[in-house]
Coordinates of C-alpha atoms and ligand atoms in Angstrom, one line a residue:
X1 CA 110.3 90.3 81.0
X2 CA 111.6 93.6 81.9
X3 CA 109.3 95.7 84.5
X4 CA 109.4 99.3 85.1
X5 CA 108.7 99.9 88.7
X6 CA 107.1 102.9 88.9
X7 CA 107.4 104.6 92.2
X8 CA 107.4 108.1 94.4
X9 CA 110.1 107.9 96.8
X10 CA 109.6 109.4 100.1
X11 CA 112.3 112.7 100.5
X12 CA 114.9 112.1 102.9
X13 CA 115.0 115.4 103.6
X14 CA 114.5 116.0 107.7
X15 CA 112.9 119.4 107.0
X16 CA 109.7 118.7 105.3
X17 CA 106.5 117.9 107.1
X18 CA 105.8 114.3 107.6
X19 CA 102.3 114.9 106.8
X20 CA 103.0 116.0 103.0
X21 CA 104.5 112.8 102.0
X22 CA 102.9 110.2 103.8
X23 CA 101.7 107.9 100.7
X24 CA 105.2 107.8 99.3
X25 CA 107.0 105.0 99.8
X26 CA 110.7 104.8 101.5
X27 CA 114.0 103.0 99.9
X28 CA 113.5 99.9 102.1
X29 CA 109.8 99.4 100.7
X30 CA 111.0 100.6 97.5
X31 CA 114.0 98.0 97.4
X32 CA 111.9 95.3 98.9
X33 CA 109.4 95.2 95.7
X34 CA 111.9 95.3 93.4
X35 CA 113.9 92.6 95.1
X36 CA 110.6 90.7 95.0
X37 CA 110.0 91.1 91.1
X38 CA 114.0 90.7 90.4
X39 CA 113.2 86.6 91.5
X40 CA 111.8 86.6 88.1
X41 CA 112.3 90.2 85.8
X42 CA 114.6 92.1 84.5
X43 CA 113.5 95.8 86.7
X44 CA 114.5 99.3 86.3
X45 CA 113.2 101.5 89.1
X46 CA 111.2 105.0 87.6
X47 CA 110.7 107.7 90.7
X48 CA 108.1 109.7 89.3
X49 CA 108.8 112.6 91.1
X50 CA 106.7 115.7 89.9
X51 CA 109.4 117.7 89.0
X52 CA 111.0 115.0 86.5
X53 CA 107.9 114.8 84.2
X54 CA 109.8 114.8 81.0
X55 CA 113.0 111.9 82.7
X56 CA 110.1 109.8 83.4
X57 CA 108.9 109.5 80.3
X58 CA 112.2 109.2 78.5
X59 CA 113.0 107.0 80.6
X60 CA 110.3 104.8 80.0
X61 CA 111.4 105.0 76.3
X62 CA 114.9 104.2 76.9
X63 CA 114.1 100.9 79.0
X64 CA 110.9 100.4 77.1
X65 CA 109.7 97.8 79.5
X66 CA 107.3 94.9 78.7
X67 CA 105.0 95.9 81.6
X68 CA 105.0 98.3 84.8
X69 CA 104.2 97.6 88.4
X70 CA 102.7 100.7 89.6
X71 CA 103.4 102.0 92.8
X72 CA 103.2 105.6 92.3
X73 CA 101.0 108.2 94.5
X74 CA 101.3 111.1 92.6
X75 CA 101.3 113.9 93.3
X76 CA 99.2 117.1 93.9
X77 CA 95.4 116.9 94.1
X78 CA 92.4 115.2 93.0
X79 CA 94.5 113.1 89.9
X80 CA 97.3 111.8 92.0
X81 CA 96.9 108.7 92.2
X82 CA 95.7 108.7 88.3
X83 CA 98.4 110.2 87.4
X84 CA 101.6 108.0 86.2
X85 CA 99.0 105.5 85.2
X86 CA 97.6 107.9 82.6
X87 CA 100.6 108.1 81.2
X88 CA 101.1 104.6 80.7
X89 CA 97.3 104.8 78.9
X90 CA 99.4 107.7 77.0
X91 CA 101.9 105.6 76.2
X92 CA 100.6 102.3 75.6
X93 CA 102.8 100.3 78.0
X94 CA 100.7 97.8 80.5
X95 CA 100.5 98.3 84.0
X96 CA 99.5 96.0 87.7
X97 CA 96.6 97.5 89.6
X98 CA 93.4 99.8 89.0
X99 CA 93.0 102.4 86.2
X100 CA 93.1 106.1 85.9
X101 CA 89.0 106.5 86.7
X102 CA 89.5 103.8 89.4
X103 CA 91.9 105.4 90.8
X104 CA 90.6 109.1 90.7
X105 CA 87.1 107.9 92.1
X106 CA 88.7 106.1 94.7
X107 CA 90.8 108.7 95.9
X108 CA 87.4 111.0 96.5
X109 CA 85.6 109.5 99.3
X110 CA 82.3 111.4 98.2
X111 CA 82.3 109.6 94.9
X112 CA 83.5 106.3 96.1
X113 CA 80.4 106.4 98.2
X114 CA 78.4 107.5 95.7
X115 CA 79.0 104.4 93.6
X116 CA 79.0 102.2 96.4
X117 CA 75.5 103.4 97.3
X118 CA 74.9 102.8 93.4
X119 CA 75.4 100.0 93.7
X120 CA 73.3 99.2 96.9
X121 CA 76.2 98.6 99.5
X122 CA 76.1 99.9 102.5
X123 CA 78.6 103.0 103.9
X124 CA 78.0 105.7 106.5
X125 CA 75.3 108.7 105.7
X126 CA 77.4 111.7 104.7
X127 CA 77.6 115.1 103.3
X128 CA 80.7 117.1 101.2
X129 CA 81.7 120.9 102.2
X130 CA 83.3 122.6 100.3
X131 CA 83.2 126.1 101.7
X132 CA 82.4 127.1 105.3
X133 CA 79.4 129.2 104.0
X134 CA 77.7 125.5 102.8
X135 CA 77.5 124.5 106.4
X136 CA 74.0 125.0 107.7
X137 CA 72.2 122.9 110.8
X138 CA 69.5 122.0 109.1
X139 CA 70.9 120.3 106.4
X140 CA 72.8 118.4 108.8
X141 CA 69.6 117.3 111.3
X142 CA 69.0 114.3 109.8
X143 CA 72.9 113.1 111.1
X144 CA 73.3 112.1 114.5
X145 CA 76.0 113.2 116.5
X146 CA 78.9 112.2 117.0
X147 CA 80.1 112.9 113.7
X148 CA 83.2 113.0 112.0
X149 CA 85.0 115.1 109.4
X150 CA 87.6 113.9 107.3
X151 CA 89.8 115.6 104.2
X152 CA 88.0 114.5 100.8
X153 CA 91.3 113.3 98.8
X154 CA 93.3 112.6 101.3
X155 CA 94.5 108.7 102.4
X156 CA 96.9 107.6 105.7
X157 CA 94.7 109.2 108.3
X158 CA 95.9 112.7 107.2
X159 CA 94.0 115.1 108.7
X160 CA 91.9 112.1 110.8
X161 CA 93.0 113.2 114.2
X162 CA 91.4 112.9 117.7
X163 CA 90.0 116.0 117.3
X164 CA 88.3 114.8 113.7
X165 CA 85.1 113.7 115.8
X166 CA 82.6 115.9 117.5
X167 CA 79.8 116.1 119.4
X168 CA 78.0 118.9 118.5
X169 CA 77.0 121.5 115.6
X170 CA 79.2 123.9 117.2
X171 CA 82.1 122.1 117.4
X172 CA 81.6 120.9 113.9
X173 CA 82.1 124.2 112.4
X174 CA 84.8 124.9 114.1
X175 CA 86.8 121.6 112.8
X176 CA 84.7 121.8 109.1
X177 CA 86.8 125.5 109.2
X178 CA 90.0 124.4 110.2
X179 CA 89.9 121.8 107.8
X180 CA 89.0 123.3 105.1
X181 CA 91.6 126.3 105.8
X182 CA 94.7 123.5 106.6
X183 CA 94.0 121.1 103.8
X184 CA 93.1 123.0 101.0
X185 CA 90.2 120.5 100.0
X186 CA 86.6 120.0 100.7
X187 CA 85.6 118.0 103.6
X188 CA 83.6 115.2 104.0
X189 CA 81.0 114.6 106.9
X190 CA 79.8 111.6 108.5
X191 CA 77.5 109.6 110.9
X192 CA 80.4 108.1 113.1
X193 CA 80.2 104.3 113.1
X194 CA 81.2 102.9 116.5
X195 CA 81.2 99.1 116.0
X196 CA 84.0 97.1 115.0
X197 CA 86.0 97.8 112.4
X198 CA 88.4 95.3 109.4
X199 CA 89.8 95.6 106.6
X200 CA 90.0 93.0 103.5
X201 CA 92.8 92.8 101.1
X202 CA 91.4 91.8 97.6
X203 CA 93.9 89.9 95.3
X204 CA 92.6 88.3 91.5
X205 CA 90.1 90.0 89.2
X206 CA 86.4 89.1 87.8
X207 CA 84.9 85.6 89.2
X208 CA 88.8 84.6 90.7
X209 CA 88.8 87.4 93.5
X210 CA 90.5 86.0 96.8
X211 CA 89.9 87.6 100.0
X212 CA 92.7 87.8 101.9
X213 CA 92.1 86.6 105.8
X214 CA 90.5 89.4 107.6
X215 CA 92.0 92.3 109.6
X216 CA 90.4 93.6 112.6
X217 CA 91.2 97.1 114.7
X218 CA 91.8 96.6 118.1
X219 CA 90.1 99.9 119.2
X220 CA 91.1 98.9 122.9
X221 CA 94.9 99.0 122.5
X222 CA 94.6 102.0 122.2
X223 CA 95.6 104.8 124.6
X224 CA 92.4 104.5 127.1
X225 CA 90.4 107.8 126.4
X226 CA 91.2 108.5 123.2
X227 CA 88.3 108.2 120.2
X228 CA 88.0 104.7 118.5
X229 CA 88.9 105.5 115.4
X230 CA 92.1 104.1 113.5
X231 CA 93.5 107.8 113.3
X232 CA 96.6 110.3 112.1
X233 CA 98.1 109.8 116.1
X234 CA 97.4 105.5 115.9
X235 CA 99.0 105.1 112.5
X236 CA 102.2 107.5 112.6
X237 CA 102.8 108.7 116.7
X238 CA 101.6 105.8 118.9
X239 CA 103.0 103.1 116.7
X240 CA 106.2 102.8 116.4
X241 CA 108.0 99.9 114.8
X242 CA 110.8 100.2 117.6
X243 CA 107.7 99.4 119.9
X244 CA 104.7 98.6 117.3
X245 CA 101.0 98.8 118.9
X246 CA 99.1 95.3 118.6
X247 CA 96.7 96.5 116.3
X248 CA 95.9 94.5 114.4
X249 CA 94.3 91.2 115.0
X250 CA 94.8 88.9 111.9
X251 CA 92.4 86.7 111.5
X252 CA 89.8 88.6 112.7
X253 CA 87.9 86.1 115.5
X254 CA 84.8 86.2 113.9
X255 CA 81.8 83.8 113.1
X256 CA 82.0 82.7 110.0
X257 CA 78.9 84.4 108.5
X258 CA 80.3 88.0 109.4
X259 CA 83.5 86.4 107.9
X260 CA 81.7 85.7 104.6
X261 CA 79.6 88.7 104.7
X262 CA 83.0 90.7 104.9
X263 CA 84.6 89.1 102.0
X264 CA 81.7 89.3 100.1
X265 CA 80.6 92.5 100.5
X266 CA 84.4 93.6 99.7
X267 CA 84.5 91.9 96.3
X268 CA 81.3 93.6 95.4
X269 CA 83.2 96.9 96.1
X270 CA 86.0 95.8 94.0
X271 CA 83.9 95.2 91.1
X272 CA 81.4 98.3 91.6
X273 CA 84.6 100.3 91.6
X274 CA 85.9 98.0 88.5
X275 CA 89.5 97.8 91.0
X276 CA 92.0 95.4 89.3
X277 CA 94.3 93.0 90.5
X278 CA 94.5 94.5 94.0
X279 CA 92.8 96.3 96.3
X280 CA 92.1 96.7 100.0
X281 CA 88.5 97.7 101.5
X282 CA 88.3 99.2 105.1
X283 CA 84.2 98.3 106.6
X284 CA 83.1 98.8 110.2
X285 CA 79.7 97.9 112.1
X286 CA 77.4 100.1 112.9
X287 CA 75.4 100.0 116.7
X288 CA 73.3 97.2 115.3
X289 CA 76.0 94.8 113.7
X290 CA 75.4 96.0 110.1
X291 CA 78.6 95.5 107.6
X292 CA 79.4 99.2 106.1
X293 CA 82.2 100.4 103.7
X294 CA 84.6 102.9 105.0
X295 CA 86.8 103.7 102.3
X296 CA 88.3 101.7 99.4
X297 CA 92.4 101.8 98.5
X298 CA 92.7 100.7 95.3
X299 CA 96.7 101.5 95.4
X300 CA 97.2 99.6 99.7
X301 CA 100.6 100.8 101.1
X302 CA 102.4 97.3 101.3
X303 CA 105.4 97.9 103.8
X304 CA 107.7 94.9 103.8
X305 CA 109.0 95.5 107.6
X306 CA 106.4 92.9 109.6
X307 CA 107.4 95.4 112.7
X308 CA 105.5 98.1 110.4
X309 CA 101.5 97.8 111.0
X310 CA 100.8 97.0 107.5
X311 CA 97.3 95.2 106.6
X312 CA 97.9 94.4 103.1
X313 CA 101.6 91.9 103.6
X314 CA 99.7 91.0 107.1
X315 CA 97.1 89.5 105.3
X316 CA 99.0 87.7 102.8
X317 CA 101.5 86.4 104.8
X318 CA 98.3 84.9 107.1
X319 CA 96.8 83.4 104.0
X320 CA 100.8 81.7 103.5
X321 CA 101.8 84.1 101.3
X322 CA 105.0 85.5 101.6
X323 CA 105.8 89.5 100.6
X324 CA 107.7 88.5 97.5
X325 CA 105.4 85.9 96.5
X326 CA 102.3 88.9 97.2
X327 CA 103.6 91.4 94.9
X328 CA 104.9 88.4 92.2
X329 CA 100.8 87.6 92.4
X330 CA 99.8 90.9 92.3
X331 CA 102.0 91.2 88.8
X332 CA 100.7 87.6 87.3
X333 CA 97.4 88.9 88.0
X334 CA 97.9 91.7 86.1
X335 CA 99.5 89.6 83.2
X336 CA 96.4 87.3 83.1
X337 CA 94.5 90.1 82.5
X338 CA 96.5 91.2 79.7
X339 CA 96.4 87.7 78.3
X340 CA 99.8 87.6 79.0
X341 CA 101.7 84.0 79.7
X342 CA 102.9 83.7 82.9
X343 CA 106.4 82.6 83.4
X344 CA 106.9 82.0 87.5
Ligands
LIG1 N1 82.3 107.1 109.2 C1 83.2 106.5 110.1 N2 82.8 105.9 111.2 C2 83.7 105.4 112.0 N3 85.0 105.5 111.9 C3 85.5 106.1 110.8 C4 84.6 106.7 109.8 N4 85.4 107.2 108.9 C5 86.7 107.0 109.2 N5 86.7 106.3 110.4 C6 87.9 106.0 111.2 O1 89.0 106.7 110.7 C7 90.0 105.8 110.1 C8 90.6 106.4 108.8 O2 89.5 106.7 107.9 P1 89.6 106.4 106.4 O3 89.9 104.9 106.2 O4 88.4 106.9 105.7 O5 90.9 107.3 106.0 P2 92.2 107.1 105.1 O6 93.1 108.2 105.5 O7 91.8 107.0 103.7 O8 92.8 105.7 105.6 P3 93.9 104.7 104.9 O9 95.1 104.7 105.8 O10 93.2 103.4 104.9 O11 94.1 105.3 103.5 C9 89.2 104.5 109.8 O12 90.1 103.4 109.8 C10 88.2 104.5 111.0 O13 88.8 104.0 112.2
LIG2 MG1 91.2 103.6 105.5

């Protein structure tokens, strides 16, 4: 089969803030998923940078490929991440992973939450700013402090710094301000959880979802006083794959009925959020041991380095699956779906 890989690659350009381009995805990732689906496809690599809108497209006539593996972050705002795979809708051609109103729900932590809650799984208690005038004390005196404020549509930690959690009304509109002034978004606020925290990569669709083994964050490798949160500084300044930070602990030492409780509660997101052929749910304790969703990525980062803290190939490769086999499942997964035979 041919397969379009559909991709942003990260600028190489030294000059631009890290920040702005942290979902993309570098040559060597790039190179490693194609390399992956070249075992078995014909593959033409499609950057779908924003300012090629009309190559992409002709380029996806002139290769007409039999199926895409989508990559691509997008770019620019709440549709991102909705983006390249609306165009695929536009175009008819078949793609790997979640849909466009997946993928733009997903993205918006509010909503995410809102269907999770819909749905009658549990995640933190929260409230969405939009404009500094929004912010009263009342409405916030049902939360408990500490709290902490993240950007709405943003992913990687960005904007989830140290100084994301705070202790007091005060210091909470001073953060809700800066936020909303730096990131150009609404902000979402909530009850800080401060148990243990995993994360469960999802591979399959309807009753055939596998949970990956389980990730736990090692809160206490990190530097001694700062916050236990997985944040901006843990992901992209203390770790370093010259000198990674143990992180991760893969499997998670667990009894086996948080184990199950995990996975299951993590296929239920999946499904509430109608995710498709991939997906990876982050969940943390509260104070009393209850299971809570964080956040779910229905498009997880996969970096092929094992140097690189990456949950998604850590998981596979636990569960014996190796990073070209993962993303080769990730695309038969995808074919099934389509009814498509399966030829690896
Ligand atoms: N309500 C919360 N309670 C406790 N910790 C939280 C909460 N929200 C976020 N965190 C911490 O901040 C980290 C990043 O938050 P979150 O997963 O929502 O952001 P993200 O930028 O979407 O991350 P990702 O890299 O997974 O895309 C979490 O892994 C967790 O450590
Ligand atoms: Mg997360």
């Amino acid at each position: 089969m041919k397969i379009a890989l559909m991709v942003n690659q990260k600028p190489n350009d030294a000059s631009i803030s890290h920040e702005d381009f942290l979902e993309w995805d570098s040559m060597q990732t790039i190179s490693a998923v194609s390399n992956a689906l070249e075992e078995f496809h014909e593959v033409a690599v499609i950057d779908c940078h924003p300012e090629k809108l009309p190559e992409v497209i002709e380029k996806l006539r002139s290769e007409k490929p039999d199926f895409c593996f989508n990559m691509a972050e997008g770019f620019n705002g709440a549709s991102r991440e909705a983006q390249v795979p609306a165009i695929l809708d536009w175009l008819a051609i078949p793609y790997t992973g979640s849909g466009v109103a997946t993928l733009a729900i997903t993205l918006d932590k509010a909503k995410t939450k809102e269907v999770l809650s819909y749905h009658g799984l549990a995640t933190p208690s929260f409230v969405v700013i939009a404009n500094i005038g929004d912010l009263n004390a009342q409405a916030l005196d049902k939360f408990s402090y500490p709290l902490i404020i993240k950007p709405l549509l943003e992913g990687s930690s960005k904007g989830i710094s140290e100084k994301s959690v705070v202790d007091s009304y005060d210091e909470l509109v001073k953060v809700v301000e800066k936020h909303l002034i730096t990131y150009s978004q609404s902000v979402i606020v909530e009850t800080l959880l401060q148990g243990r925290e995993f994360t469960v990569g999802l591979i399959g669709n309807g009753s055939s979802i596998e949970a990956l083994p389980i990730v736990e964050v090692l809160f206490d490798k990190l530097p001694a006083k700062s916050r236990r949160i997985y944040s901006y500084e843990a992901k992209w300044v203390w770790d370093d794959p010259s000198n990674p930070l143990e992180i991760f602990q893969c499997p998670a030492i667990i009894p086996d009925d948080l184990k199950a409780e995990l996975s299951n509660v993590s296929i239920q997101a999946f499904k509430a959020l109608d995710c498709k052929d991939w997906a990876r749910v982050d969940l943390r304790l509260d104070n009393e041991g209850n299971v809570n969703i964080l956040e779910v990525n229905a498009l997880p980062g996969v970096l092929p380095d094992p140097n690189e803290n990456s949950c998604f190939p850590k998981a596979a490769f636990m569960a014996g699956i190796s990073f070209k086999r993962m993303i080769n499942r990730v695309l038969d997964e995808a074919f099934k779906r389509y009814n498509y035979y399966i030829c690896n």
